[in-house]
PDB file of C-alpha atoms in Angstrom:
ATOM      1  CA  UNK Q   1     192.849 -48.042 118.484  1.00 90.00           C
ATOM      2  CA  UNK Q   2     193.578 -44.383 119.269  1.00 91.00           C
ATOM      3  CA  UNK Q   3     193.336 -45.092 122.888  1.00 93.00           C
ATOM      4  CA  UNK Q   4     195.872 -47.838 122.979  1.00 94.00           C
ATOM      5  CA  UNK Q   5     198.364 -45.816 120.264  1.00 93.00           C
ATOM      6  CA  UNK Q   6     197.696 -41.584 122.828  1.00 93.00           C
ATOM      7  CA  UNK Q   7     197.897 -44.140 126.257  1.00 95.00           C
ATOM      8  CA  UNK Q   8     200.968 -42.983 128.046  1.00 95.00           C
ATOM      9  CA  UNK Q   9     201.998 -42.285 131.726  1.00 96.00           C
ATOM     10  CA  UNK Q  10     201.033 -39.188 133.545  1.00 97.00           C
ATOM     11  CA  UNK Q  11     203.378 -38.909 136.873  1.00 98.00           C
ATOM     12  CA  UNK Q  12     201.625 -35.563 137.790  1.00 98.00           C
ATOM     13  CA  UNK Q  13     198.341 -35.162 138.355  1.00 98.00           C
ATOM     14  CA  UNK Q  14     196.337 -31.761 139.250  1.00 98.00           C
ATOM     15  CA  UNK Q  15     194.187 -30.748 142.680  1.00 98.00           C
ATOM     16  CA  UNK Q  16     190.920 -31.660 141.310  1.00 98.00           C
ATOM     17  CA  UNK Q  17     188.987 -35.068 142.441  1.00 98.00           C
ATOM     18  CA  UNK Q  18     188.273 -38.148 140.097  1.00 98.00           C
ATOM     19  CA  UNK Q  19     185.033 -39.042 141.689  1.00 98.00           C
ATOM     20  CA  UNK Q  20     183.652 -42.963 143.684  1.00 98.00           C
ATOM     21  CA  UNK Q  21     181.902 -43.084 139.566  1.00 98.00           C
ATOM     22  CA  UNK Q  22     184.776 -42.532 137.289  1.00 98.00           C
ATOM     23  CA  UNK Q  23     186.429 -45.570 140.290  1.00 98.00           C
ATOM     24  CA  UNK Q  24     184.008 -47.660 139.467  1.00 98.00           C
ATOM     25  CA  UNK Q  25     184.134 -47.074 135.704  1.00 98.00           C
ATOM     26  CA  UNK Q  26     188.111 -47.892 135.850  1.00 98.00           C
ATOM     27  CA  UNK Q  27     186.972 -50.808 138.372  1.00 99.00           C
ATOM     28  CA  UNK Q  28     184.698 -52.434 135.513  1.00 98.00           C
ATOM     29  CA  UNK Q  29     187.308 -52.032 132.807  1.00 98.00           C
ATOM     30  CA  UNK Q  30     189.547 -53.641 135.013  1.00 98.00           C
ATOM     31  CA  UNK Q  31     186.955 -56.573 135.451  1.00 98.00           C
ATOM     32  CA  UNK Q  32     186.343 -56.716 131.226  1.00 98.00           C
ATOM     33  CA  UNK Q  33     189.994 -57.888 130.930  1.00 98.00           C
ATOM     34  CA  UNK Q  34     190.089 -61.461 129.841  1.00 98.00           C
ATOM     35  CA  UNK Q  35     191.587 -64.415 132.535  1.00 98.00           C
ATOM     36  CA  UNK Q  36     192.868 -67.831 132.519  1.00 98.00           C
ATOM     37  CA  UNK Q  37     190.075 -70.226 132.814  1.00 98.00           C
ATOM     38  CA  UNK Q  38     187.918 -66.873 133.537  1.00 98.00           C
ATOM     39  CA  UNK Q  39     189.304 -67.231 137.151  1.00 98.00           C
ATOM     40  CA  UNK Q  40     188.820 -63.492 136.705  1.00 98.00           C
ATOM     41  CA  UNK Q  41     191.636 -64.152 140.216  1.00 98.00           C
ATOM     42  CA  UNK Q  42     191.903 -60.770 140.979  1.00 98.00           C
ATOM     43  CA  UNK Q  43     191.139 -58.145 143.662  1.00 98.00           C
ATOM     44  CA  UNK Q  44     191.492 -54.412 143.905  1.00 99.00           C
ATOM     45  CA  UNK Q  45     191.827 -52.347 146.930  1.00 98.00           C
ATOM     46  CA  UNK Q  46     190.816 -48.225 146.553  1.00 98.00           C
ATOM     47  CA  UNK Q  47     193.008 -45.631 148.100  1.00 98.00           C
ATOM     48  CA  UNK Q  48     192.326 -42.167 148.806  1.00 98.00           C
ATOM     49  CA  UNK Q  49     194.321 -41.557 151.709  1.00 98.00           C
ATOM     50  CA  UNK Q  50     197.790 -39.203 151.823  1.00 98.00           C
ATOM     51  CA  UNK Q  51     198.851 -41.169 154.627  1.00 98.00           C
ATOM     52  CA  UNK Q  52     198.322 -44.232 153.209  1.00 98.00           C
ATOM     53  CA  UNK Q  53     200.780 -42.950 149.928  1.00 98.00           C
ATOM     54  CA  UNK Q  54     202.921 -41.990 152.251  1.00 98.00           C
ATOM     55  CA  UNK Q  55     203.528 -45.699 153.819  1.00 98.00           C
ATOM     56  CA  UNK Q  56     203.185 -46.916 149.389  1.00 98.00           C
ATOM     57  CA  UNK Q  57     206.234 -44.497 148.214  1.00 98.00           C
ATOM     58  CA  UNK Q  58     208.365 -45.617 151.400  1.00 98.00           C
ATOM     59  CA  UNK Q  59     208.047 -49.268 150.068  1.00 97.00           C
ATOM     60  CA  UNK Q  60     208.816 -48.028 146.740  1.00 96.00           C
ATOM     61  CA  UNK Q  61     210.471 -45.294 145.442  1.00 94.00           C
ATOM     62  CA  UNK Q  62     208.998 -45.550 141.944  1.00 96.00           C
ATOM     63  CA  UNK Q  63     205.492 -44.456 143.643  1.00 98.00           C
ATOM     64  CA  UNK Q  64     206.314 -41.048 143.675  1.00 98.00           C
ATOM     65  CA  UNK Q  65     203.076 -40.236 141.541  1.00 98.00           C
ATOM     66  CA  UNK Q  66     200.912 -40.710 144.429  1.00 98.00           C
ATOM     67  CA  UNK Q  67     202.032 -37.217 145.662  1.00 98.00           C
ATOM     68  CA  UNK Q  68     199.741 -35.162 143.821  1.00 98.00           C
ATOM     69  CA  UNK Q  69     197.344 -38.220 142.706  1.00 98.00           C
ATOM     70  CA  UNK Q  70     193.510 -37.604 143.778  1.00 98.00           C
ATOM     71  CA  UNK Q  71     193.311 -41.906 143.847  1.00 98.00           C
ATOM     72  CA  UNK Q  72     195.472 -44.922 143.807  1.00 98.00           C
ATOM     73  CA  UNK Q  73     194.021 -48.347 143.075  1.00 99.00           C
ATOM     74  CA  UNK Q  74     196.140 -51.500 143.943  1.00 98.00           C
ATOM     75  CA  UNK Q  75     195.557 -54.537 141.811  1.00 99.00           C
ATOM     76  CA  UNK Q  76     196.327 -57.859 143.922  1.00 98.00           C
ATOM     77  CA  UNK Q  77     196.414 -61.201 142.559  1.00 98.00           C
ATOM     78  CA  UNK Q  78     194.028 -63.810 144.640  1.00 98.00           C
ATOM     79  CA  UNK Q  79     195.461 -67.198 144.083  1.00 97.00           C
ATOM     80  CA  UNK Q  80     192.054 -68.778 145.305  1.00 98.00           C
ATOM     81  CA  UNK Q  81     190.608 -67.743 142.586  1.00 98.00           C
ATOM     82  CA  UNK Q  82     193.110 -69.516 140.213  1.00 96.00           C
ATOM     83  CA  UNK Q  83     191.693 -72.369 138.016  1.00 97.00           C
ATOM     84  CA  UNK Q  84     195.241 -71.962 136.406  1.00 97.00           C
ATOM     85  CA  UNK Q  85     197.447 -71.463 138.980  1.00 96.00           C
ATOM     86  CA  UNK Q  86     200.180 -68.798 138.195  1.00 96.00           C
ATOM     87  CA  UNK Q  87     198.430 -67.600 135.665  1.00 98.00           C
ATOM     88  CA  UNK Q  88     197.437 -64.934 138.348  1.00 98.00           C
ATOM     89  CA  UNK Q  89     200.669 -62.221 136.988  1.00 98.00           C
ATOM     90  CA  UNK Q  90     198.783 -61.911 133.011  1.00 98.00           C
ATOM     91  CA  UNK Q  91     195.560 -61.737 134.503  1.00 98.00           C
ATOM     92  CA  UNK Q  92     195.721 -59.234 137.034  1.00 98.00           C
ATOM     93  CA  UNK Q  93     198.316 -57.413 134.128  1.00 98.00           C
ATOM     94  CA  UNK Q  94     195.260 -57.319 131.406  1.00 98.00           C
ATOM     95  CA  UNK Q  95     193.461 -55.967 134.367  1.00 98.00           C
ATOM     96  CA  UNK Q  96     195.377 -53.357 134.619  1.00 98.00           C
ATOM     97  CA  UNK Q  97     196.729 -52.322 131.131  1.00 98.00           C
ATOM     98  CA  UNK Q  98     192.212 -51.750 130.789  1.00 98.00           C
ATOM     99  CA  UNK Q  99     192.673 -49.593 133.827  1.00 98.00           C
ATOM    100  CA  UNK Q 100     194.833 -47.396 132.149  1.00 98.00           C
ATOM    101  CA  UNK Q 101     193.505 -47.238 129.258  1.00 98.00           C
ATOM    102  CA  UNK Q 102     189.780 -46.434 129.908  1.00 98.00           C
ATOM    103  CA  UNK Q 103     191.154 -43.602 132.418  1.00 98.00           C
ATOM    104  CA  UNK Q 104     192.454 -42.191 129.230  1.00 97.00           C
ATOM    105  CA  UNK Q 105     189.550 -42.485 127.399  1.00 97.00           C
ATOM    106  CA  UNK Q 106     187.882 -40.962 129.925  1.00 98.00           C
ATOM    107  CA  UNK Q 107     189.772 -38.184 130.352  1.00 97.00           C
ATOM    108  CA  UNK Q 108     192.260 -39.173 132.794  1.00 98.00           C
ATOM    109  CA  UNK Q 109     195.974 -40.210 133.531  1.00 98.00           C
ATOM    110  CA  UNK Q 110     197.714 -43.058 135.280  1.00 98.00           C
ATOM    111  CA  UNK Q 111     200.866 -44.388 135.883  1.00 98.00           C
ATOM    112  CA  UNK Q 112     201.713 -48.641 136.226  1.00 98.00           C
ATOM    113  CA  UNK Q 113     203.468 -48.824 139.396  1.00 98.00           C
ATOM    114  CA  UNK Q 114     205.314 -52.307 139.659  1.00 98.00           C
ATOM    115  CA  UNK Q 115     205.024 -54.263 142.726  1.00 98.00           C
ATOM    116  CA  UNK Q 116     205.466 -57.481 142.053  1.00 98.00           C
ATOM    117  CA  UNK Q 117     207.539 -59.305 141.986  1.00 98.00           C
ATOM    118  CA  UNK Q 118     209.742 -57.342 143.856  1.00 98.00           C
ATOM    119  CA  UNK Q 119     209.758 -59.428 147.302  1.00 98.00           C
ATOM    120  CA  UNK Q 120     210.195 -56.449 149.593  1.00 98.00           C
ATOM    121  CA  UNK Q 121     207.570 -54.165 148.170  1.00 98.00           C
ATOM    122  CA  UNK Q 122     205.368 -57.092 147.673  1.00 98.00           C
ATOM    123  CA  UNK Q 123     205.903 -57.901 151.151  1.00 98.00           C
ATOM    124  CA  UNK Q 124     205.664 -54.141 152.437  1.00 98.00           C
ATOM    125  CA  UNK Q 125     202.254 -53.483 150.591  1.00 98.00           C
ATOM    126  CA  UNK Q 126     200.737 -56.868 152.163  1.00 98.00           C
ATOM    127  CA  UNK Q 127     201.659 -56.035 155.470  1.00 98.00           C
ATOM    128  CA  UNK Q 128     200.176 -52.502 155.168  1.00 98.00           C
ATOM    129  CA  UNK Q 129     196.942 -53.565 153.960  1.00 98.00           C
ATOM    130  CA  UNK Q 130     197.403 -56.602 155.872  1.00 98.00           C
ATOM    131  CA  UNK Q 131     196.861 -58.464 153.368  1.00 98.00           C
ATOM    132  CA  UNK Q 132     196.221 -62.352 153.644  1.00 98.00           C
ATOM    133  CA  UNK Q 133     199.340 -65.359 152.508  1.00 98.00           C
ATOM    134  CA  UNK Q 134     196.971 -66.142 148.863  1.00 98.00           C
ATOM    135  CA  UNK Q 135     196.633 -62.545 148.146  1.00 98.00           C
ATOM    136  CA  UNK Q 136     199.355 -60.581 146.112  1.00 98.00           C
ATOM    137  CA  UNK Q 137     199.824 -57.158 144.933  1.00 98.00           C
ATOM    138  CA  UNK Q 138     200.892 -56.987 141.244  1.00 98.00           C
ATOM    139  CA  UNK Q 139     200.513 -52.968 140.726  1.00 98.00           C
ATOM    140  CA  UNK Q 140     199.618 -49.596 142.340  1.00 98.00           C
ATOM    141  CA  UNK Q 141     198.074 -47.594 139.502  1.00 98.00           C
ATOM    142  CA  UNK Q 142     198.159 -43.888 140.376  1.00 98.00           C
ATOM    143  CA  UNK Q 143     195.252 -41.552 138.592  1.00 98.00           C
ATOM    144  CA  UNK Q 144     193.400 -38.784 138.598  1.00 98.00           C
ATOM    145  CA  UNK Q 145     193.432 -35.671 136.513  1.00 98.00           C
ATOM    146  CA  UNK Q 146     196.861 -35.166 133.724  1.00 98.00           C
ATOM    147  CA  UNK Q 147     198.950 -31.955 135.279  1.00 98.00           C
ATOM    148  CA  UNK Q 148     201.717 -32.855 132.503  1.00 95.00           C
ATOM    149  CA  UNK Q 149     201.240 -32.730 128.730  1.00 91.00           C
ATOM    150  CA  UNK Q 150     203.772 -35.739 127.251  1.00 88.00           C
ATOM    151  CA  UNK Q 151     204.227 -36.699 123.931  1.00 87.00           C
ATOM    152  CA  UNK Q 152     202.296 -39.799 122.736  1.00 88.00           C
ATOM    153  CA  UNK Q 153     205.200 -42.103 121.209  1.00 88.00           C
ATOM    154  CA  UNK Q 154     205.204 -44.632 117.917  1.00 91.00           C
ATOM    155  CA  UNK Q 155     206.606 -47.617 119.609  1.00 92.00           C
ATOM    156  CA  UNK Q 156     206.426 -49.788 116.319  1.00 94.00           C
ATOM    157  CA  UNK Q 157     209.753 -51.838 115.265  1.00 96.00           C
ATOM    158  CA  UNK Q 158     209.912 -54.056 112.785  1.00 94.00           C
ATOM    159  CA  UNK Q 159     213.007 -55.727 114.435  1.00 94.00           C
ATOM    160  CA  UNK Q 160     211.095 -56.912 117.167  1.00 96.00           C
ATOM    161  CA  UNK Q 161     209.222 -59.574 114.297  1.00 95.00           C
ATOM    162  CA  UNK Q 162     210.134 -62.479 113.375  1.00 95.00           C
ATOM    163  CA  UNK Q 163     208.217 -64.525 110.868  1.00 95.00           C
ATOM    164  CA  UNK Q 164     207.586 -68.506 111.129  1.00 94.00           C
ATOM    165  CA  UNK Q 165     211.089 -68.678 113.062  1.00 95.00           C
ATOM    166  CA  UNK Q 166     213.678 -66.525 115.239  1.00 95.00           C
ATOM    167  CA  UNK Q 167     215.463 -64.413 113.198  1.00 91.00           C
ATOM    168  CA  UNK Q 168     213.102 -64.583 109.916  1.00 93.00           C
ATOM    169  CA  UNK Q 169     212.363 -60.736 108.955  1.00 90.00           C
ATOM    170  CA  UNK Q 170     211.157 -61.784 105.717  1.00 86.00           C
ATOM    171  CA  UNK Q 171     206.995 -62.461 105.348  1.00 81.00           C
TER     172      UNK Q 171
END
């Protein structure tokens, strides 16, 4: 549980490079995620090119962590692989979280940069990466060695728990 509780969004990275083996490890973690009907409707684009990072930052003003990232992974939903239409979003979200958790576990930092469902961001990435119609980018994950020391926070909130019916706070 410590990996789950210690995971935090890291937006600034050192110059140390993330290795190809580490990227493969992150992708193995992604592909271990559950998916509806075990369809595994994901594909990943690994990027190291700083010029490409600049193009992404033009599309999404929230992608500035790419400025110092060693690598980025774009998590894409592949509708051709779906067994149950629409579940690619949940499946790819689980894969994205697995990448972030594994990054924490191996001493890397990362942050989930949202792309879907913002139409401008989705279409912008489709254009940059020449994505087929059936491929939709869900998220860009910037990854690197942390160059910031962010504290973890306890986000548990009993007000968000209901028992048996909405509004029932007693177990």
